Coordinates of N, CA and C in Angstrom, one line a residue:
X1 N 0.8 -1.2 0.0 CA 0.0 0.0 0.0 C 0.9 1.2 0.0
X2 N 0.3 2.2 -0.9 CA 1.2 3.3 -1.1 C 1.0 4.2 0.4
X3 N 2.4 4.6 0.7 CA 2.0 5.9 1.7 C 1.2 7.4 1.4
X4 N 0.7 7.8 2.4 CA -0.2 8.7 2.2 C 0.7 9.9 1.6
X5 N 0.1 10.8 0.6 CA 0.3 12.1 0.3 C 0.7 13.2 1.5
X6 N 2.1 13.5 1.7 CA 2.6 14.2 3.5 C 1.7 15.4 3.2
X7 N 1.5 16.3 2.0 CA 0.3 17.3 1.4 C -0.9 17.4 1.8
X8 N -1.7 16.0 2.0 CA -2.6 15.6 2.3 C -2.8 15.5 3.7
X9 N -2.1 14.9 4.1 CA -1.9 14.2 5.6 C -1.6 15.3 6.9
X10 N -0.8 16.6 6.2 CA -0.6 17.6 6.9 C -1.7 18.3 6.9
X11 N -2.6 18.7 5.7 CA -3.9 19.4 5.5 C -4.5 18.8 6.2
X12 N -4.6 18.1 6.6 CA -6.3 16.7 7.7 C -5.8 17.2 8.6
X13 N -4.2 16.9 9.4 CA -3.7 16.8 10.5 C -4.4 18.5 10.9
X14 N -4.2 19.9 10.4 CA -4.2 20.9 10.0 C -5.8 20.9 10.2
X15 N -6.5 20.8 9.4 CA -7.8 20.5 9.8 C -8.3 20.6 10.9
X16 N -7.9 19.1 11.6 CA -8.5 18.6 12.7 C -8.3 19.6 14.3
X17 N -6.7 20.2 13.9 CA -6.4 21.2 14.6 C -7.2 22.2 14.7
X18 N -7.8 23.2 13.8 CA -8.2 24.2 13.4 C -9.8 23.9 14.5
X19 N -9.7 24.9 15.5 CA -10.7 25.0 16.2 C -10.8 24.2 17.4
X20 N -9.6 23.9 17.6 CA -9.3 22.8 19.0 C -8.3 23.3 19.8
X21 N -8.9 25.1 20.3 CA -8.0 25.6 21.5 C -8.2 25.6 22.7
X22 N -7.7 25.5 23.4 CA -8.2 25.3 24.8 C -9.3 26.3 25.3
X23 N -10.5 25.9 25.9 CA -11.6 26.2 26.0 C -11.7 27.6 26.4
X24 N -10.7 27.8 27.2 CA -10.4 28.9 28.2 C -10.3 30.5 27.3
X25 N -9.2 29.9 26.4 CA -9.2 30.6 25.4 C -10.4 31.5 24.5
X26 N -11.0 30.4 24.6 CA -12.2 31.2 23.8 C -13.6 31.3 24.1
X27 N -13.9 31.8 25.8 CA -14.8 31.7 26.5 C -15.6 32.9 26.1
X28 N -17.2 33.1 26.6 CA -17.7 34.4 26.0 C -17.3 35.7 26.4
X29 N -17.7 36.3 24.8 CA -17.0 37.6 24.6 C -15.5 37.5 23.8
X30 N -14.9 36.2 24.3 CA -13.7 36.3 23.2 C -13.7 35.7 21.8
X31 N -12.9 36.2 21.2 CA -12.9 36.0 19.5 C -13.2 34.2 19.9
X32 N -14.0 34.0 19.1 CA -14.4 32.2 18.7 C -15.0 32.0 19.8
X33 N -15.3 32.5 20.5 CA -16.2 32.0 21.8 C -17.7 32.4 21.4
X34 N -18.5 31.5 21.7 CA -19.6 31.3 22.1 C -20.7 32.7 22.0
X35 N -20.2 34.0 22.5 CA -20.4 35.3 22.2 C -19.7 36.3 21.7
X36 N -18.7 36.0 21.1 CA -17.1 36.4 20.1 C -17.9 36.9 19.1
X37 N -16.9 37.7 18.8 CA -16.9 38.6 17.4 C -16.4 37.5 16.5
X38 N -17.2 36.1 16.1 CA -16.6 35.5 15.4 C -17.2 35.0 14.0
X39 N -18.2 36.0 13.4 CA -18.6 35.7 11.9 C -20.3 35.2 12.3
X40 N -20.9 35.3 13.7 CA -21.9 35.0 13.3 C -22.8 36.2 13.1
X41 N -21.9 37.8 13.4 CA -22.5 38.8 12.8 C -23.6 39.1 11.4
X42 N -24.7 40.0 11.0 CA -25.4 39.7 10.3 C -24.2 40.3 8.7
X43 N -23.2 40.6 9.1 CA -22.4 41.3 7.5 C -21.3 40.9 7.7
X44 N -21.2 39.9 8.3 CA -20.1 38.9 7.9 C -19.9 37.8 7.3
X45 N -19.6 37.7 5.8 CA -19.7 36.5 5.2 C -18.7 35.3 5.7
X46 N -18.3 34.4 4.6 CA -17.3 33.8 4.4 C -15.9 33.7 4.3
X47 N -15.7 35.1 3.7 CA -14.1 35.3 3.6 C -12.7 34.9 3.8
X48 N -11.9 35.5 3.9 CA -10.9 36.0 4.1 C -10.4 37.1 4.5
X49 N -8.5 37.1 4.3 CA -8.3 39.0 4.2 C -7.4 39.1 2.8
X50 N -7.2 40.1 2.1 CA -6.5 40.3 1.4 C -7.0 39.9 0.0
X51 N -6.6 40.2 -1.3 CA -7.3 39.9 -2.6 C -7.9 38.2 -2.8
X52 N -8.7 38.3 -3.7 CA -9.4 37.4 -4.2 C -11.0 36.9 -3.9
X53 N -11.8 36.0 -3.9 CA -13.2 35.8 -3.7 C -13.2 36.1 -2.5
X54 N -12.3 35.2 -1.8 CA -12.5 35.9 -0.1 C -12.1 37.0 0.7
X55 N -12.0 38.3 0.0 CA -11.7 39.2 0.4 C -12.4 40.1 0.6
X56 N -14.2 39.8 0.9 CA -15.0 40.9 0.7 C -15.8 41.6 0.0
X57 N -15.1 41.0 -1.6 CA -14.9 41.9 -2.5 C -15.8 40.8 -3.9
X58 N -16.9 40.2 -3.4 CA -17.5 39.1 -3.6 C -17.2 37.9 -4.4
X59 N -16.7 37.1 -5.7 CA -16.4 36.1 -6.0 C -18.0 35.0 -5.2
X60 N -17.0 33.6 -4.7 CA -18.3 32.4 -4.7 C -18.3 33.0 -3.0
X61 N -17.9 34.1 -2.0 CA -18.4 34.0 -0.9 C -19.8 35.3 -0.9
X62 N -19.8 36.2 -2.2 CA -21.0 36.8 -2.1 C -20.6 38.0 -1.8
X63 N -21.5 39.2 -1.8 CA -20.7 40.4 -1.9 C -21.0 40.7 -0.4
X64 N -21.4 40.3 1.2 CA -21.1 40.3 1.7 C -19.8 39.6 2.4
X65 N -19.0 39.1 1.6 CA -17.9 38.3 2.6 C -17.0 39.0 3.5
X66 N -16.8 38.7 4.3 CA -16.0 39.2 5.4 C -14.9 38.4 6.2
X67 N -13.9 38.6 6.7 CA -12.8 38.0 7.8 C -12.9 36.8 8.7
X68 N -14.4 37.6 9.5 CA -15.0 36.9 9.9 C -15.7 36.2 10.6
X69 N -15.1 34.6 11.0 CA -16.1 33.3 10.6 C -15.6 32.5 9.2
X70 N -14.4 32.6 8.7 CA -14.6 31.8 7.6 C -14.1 30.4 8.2
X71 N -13.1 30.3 9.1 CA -12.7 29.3 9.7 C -13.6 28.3 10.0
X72 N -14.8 28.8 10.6 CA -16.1 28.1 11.2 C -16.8 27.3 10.0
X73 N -16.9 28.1 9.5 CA -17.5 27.4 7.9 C -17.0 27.3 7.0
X74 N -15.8 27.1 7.2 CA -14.7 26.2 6.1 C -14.6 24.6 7.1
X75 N -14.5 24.5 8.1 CA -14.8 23.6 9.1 C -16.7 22.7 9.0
X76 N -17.3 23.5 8.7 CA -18.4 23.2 8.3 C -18.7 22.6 7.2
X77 N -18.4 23.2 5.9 CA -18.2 22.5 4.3 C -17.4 21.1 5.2
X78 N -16.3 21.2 5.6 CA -15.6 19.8 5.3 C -16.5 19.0 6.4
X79 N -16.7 19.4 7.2 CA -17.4 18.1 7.9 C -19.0 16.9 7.2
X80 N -19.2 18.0 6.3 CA -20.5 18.4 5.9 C -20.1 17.3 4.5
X81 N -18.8 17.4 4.1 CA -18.2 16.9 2.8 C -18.5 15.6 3.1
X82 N -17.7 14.8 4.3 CA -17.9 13.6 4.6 C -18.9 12.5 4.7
X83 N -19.9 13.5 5.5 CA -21.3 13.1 6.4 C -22.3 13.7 6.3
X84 N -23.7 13.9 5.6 CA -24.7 14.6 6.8 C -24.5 14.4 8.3
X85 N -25.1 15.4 9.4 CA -25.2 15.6 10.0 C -26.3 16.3 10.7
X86 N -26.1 16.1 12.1 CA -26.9 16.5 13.1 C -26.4 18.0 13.5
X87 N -27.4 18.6 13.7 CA -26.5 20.4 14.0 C -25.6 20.3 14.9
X88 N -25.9 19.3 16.5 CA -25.4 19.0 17.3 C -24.0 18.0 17.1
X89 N -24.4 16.9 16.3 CA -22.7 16.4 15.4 C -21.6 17.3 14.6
X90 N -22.7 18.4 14.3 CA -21.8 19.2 13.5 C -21.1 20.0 14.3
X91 N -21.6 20.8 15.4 CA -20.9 21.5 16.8 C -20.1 20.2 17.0
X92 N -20.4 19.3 17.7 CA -19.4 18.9 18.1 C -18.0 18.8 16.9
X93 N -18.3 18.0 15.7 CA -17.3 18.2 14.6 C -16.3 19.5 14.3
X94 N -17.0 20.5 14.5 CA -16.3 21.8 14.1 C -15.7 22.5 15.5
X95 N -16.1 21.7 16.6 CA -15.5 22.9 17.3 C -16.3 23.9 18.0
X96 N -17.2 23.9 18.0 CA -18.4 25.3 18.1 C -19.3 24.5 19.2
X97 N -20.2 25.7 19.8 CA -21.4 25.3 20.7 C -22.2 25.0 19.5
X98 N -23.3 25.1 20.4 CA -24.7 24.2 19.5 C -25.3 25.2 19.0
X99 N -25.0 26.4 19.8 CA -26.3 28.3 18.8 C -25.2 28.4 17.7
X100 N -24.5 28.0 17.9 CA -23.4 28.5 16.7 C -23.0 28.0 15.7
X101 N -23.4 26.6 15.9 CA -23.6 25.9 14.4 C -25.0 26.1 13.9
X102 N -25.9 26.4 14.4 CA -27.2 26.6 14.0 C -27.1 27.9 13.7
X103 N -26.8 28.8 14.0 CA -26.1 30.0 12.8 C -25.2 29.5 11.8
X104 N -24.5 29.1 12.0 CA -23.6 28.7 10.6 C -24.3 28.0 9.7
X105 N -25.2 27.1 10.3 CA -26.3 25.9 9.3 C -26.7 27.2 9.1
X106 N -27.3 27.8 9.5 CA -28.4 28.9 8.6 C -27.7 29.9 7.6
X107 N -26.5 30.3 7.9 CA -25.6 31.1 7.4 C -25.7 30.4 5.5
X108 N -25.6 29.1 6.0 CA -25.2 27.7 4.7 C -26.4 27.8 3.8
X109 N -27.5 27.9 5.0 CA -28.9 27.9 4.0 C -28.9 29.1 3.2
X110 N -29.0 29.9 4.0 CA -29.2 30.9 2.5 C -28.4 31.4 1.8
X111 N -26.9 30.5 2.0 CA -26.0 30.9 1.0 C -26.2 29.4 -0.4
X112 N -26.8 28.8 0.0 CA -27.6 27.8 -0.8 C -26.3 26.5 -0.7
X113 N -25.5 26.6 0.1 CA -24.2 25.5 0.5 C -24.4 24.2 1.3
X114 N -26.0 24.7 1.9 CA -26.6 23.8 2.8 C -27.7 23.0 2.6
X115 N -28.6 22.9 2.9 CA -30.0 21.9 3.6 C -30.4 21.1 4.6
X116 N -31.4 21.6 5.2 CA -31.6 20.5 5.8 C -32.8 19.4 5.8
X117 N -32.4 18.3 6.3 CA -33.5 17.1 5.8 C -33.7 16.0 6.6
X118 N -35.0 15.5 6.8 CA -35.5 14.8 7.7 C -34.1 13.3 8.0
X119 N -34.2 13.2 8.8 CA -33.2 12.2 9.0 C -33.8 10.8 8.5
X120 N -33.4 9.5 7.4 CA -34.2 8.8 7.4 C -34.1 7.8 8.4
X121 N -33.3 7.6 9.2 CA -33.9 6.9 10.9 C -34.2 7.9 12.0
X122 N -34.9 9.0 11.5 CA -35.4 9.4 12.6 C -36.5 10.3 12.2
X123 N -37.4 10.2 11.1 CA -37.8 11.5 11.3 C -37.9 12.8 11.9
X124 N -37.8 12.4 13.3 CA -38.0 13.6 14.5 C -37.0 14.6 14.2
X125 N -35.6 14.0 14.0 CA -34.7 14.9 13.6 C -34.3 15.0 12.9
X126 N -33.4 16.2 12.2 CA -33.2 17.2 11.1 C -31.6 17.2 10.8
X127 N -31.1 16.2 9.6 CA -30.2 16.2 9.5 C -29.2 17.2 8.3
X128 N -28.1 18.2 8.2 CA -27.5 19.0 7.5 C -27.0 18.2 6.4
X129 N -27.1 18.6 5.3 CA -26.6 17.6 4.2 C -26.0 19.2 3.1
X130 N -24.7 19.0 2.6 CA -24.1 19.7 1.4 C -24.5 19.9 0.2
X131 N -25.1 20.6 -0.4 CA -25.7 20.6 -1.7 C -24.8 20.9 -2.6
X132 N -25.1 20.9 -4.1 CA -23.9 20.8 -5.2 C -23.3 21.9 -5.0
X133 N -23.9 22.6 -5.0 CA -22.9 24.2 -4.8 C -21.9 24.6 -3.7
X134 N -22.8 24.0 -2.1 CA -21.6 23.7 -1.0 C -20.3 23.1 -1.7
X135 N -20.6 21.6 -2.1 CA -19.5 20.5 -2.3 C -18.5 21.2 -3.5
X136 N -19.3 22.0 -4.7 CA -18.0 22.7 -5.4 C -17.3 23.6 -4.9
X137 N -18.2 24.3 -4.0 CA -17.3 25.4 -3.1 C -16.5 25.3 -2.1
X138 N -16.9 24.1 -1.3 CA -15.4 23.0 -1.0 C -14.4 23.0 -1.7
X139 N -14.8 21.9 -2.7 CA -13.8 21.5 -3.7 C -13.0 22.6 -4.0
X140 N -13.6 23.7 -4.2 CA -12.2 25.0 -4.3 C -11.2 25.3 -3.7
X141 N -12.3 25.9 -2.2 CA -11.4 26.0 -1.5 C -10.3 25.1 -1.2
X142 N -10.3 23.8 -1.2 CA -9.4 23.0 -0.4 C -8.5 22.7 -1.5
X143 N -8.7 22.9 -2.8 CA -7.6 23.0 -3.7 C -6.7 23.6 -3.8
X144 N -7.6 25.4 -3.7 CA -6.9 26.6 -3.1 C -5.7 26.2 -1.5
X145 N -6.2 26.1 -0.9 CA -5.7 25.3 0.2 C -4.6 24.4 0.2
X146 N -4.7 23.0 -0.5 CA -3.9 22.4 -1.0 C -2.3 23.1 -1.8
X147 N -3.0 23.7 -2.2 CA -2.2 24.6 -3.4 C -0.9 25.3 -2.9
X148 N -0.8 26.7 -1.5 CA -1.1 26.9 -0.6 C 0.1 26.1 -0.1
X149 N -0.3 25.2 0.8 CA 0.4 24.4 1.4 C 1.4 23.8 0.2
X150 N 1.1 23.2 -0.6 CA 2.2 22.5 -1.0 C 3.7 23.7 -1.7
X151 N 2.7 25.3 -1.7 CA 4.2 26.1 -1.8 C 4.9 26.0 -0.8
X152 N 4.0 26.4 0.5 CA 5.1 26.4 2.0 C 5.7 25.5 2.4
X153 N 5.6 24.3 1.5 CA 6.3 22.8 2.0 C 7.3 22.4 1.2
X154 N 7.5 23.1 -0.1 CA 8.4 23.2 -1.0 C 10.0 23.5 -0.3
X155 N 9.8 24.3 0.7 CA 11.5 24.6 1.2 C 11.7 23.1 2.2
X156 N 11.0 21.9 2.8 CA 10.9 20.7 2.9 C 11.2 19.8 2.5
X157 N 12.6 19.2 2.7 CA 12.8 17.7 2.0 C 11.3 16.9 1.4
X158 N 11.7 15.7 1.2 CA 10.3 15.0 1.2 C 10.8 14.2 2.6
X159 N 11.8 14.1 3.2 CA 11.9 13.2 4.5 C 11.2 14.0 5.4
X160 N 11.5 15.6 5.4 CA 11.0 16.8 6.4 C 9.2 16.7 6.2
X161 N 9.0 16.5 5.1 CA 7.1 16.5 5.3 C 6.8 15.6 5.5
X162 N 7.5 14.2 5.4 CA 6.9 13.0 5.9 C 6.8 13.0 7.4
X163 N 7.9 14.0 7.9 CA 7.7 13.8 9.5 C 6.3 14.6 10.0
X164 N 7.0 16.1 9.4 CA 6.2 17.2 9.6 C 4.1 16.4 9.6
X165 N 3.8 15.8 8.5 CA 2.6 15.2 8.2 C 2.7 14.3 9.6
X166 N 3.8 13.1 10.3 CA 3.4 12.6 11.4 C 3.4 13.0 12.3
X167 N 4.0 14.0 12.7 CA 4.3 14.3 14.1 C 2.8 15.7 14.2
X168 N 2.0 16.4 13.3 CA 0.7 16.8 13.4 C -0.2 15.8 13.6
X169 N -0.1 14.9 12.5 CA -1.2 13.9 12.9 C -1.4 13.5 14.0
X170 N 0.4 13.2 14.9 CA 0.3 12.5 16.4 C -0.2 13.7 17.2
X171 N 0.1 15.2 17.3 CA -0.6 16.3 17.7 C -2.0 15.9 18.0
X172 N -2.9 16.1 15.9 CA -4.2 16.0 16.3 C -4.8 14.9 17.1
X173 N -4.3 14.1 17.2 CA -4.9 12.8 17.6 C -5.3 12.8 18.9
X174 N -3.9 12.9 20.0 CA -3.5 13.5 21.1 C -4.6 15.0 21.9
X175 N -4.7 15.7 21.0 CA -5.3 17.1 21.4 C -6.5 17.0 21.7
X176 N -6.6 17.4 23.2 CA -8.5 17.4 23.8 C -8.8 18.3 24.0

């Protein structure tokens, strides 16, 4: 079996990181907390900073995109890529409380990236599922992304990414 792509393996590890700070950190009122200035504002899109679609300046995040929150729902597309989900699977998955992915789920819906839909073992509950335009707008980004990383890894042996890729993975794994 071939070894995994260290490109690949660093972006998951990277991933999985992304929104797994110690809680303390980001209690209410602070940035990514629960009552943070963290994109669930009503004029804060998707974004980024600096040129391109996610700079505000609209492209596929809309001509509201903003700084943000994009983390949260770049975290959301990929969980979302995997699996439907539960709003509550998806908080847990991204990192976020439970009002905060149900902003973000809504953020999805009317950015048309989202839906949601009766669960078929449960009807009671309402599972989040990616629609074509979410899943292409993934697929960008994480190309973008991809892209991205494989410049910054360029000054990297291929021995240096192979570690670099294990020694995050052993991070994420580890990290509560």
């Amino acid at each position: 079996m071939t070894a995994p792509d260290p490109i690949d393996a660093i972006a998951t590890a990277l991933a999985r990181l992304r929104g797994r700070g110690p809680r303390g950190m980001f209690g209410p009122g602070r940035p990514g907390g629960p009552h943070g200035h963290d994109g669930h504002h009503p004029h804060h899109g998707f974004g980024g900073r600096g040129p391109g679609p996610a700079s505000g300046r609209g492209g596929p995040w809309g001509p509201d995109a903003g700084r943000h929150g994009a983390p949260a729902r770049l975290r959301m597309l990929e969980a979302l890529a995997k699996e439907a989900l539960s709003v509550s699977a998806l908080a847990e998955a991204i990192g976020v409380d439970q009002p905060r992915a149900s902003r973000l789920v809504q953020q999805g819906v009317e950015r048309g990236w989202v839906r949601r839909e009766a669960d078929p073992d449960d009807a009671r509950r309402t599972r989040i599922v990616l629609t074509d335009d979410g899943r292409r707008l993934f697929r960008s980004v994480r190309g973008e992304r991809r892209e991205a990383l494989g410049a910054a890894l360029e000054a990297l042996t291929e021995a240096e990414q192979a570690e670099l890729a294990r020694l995050l993975t052993k991070l994420a794994d580890n990290w509560r």
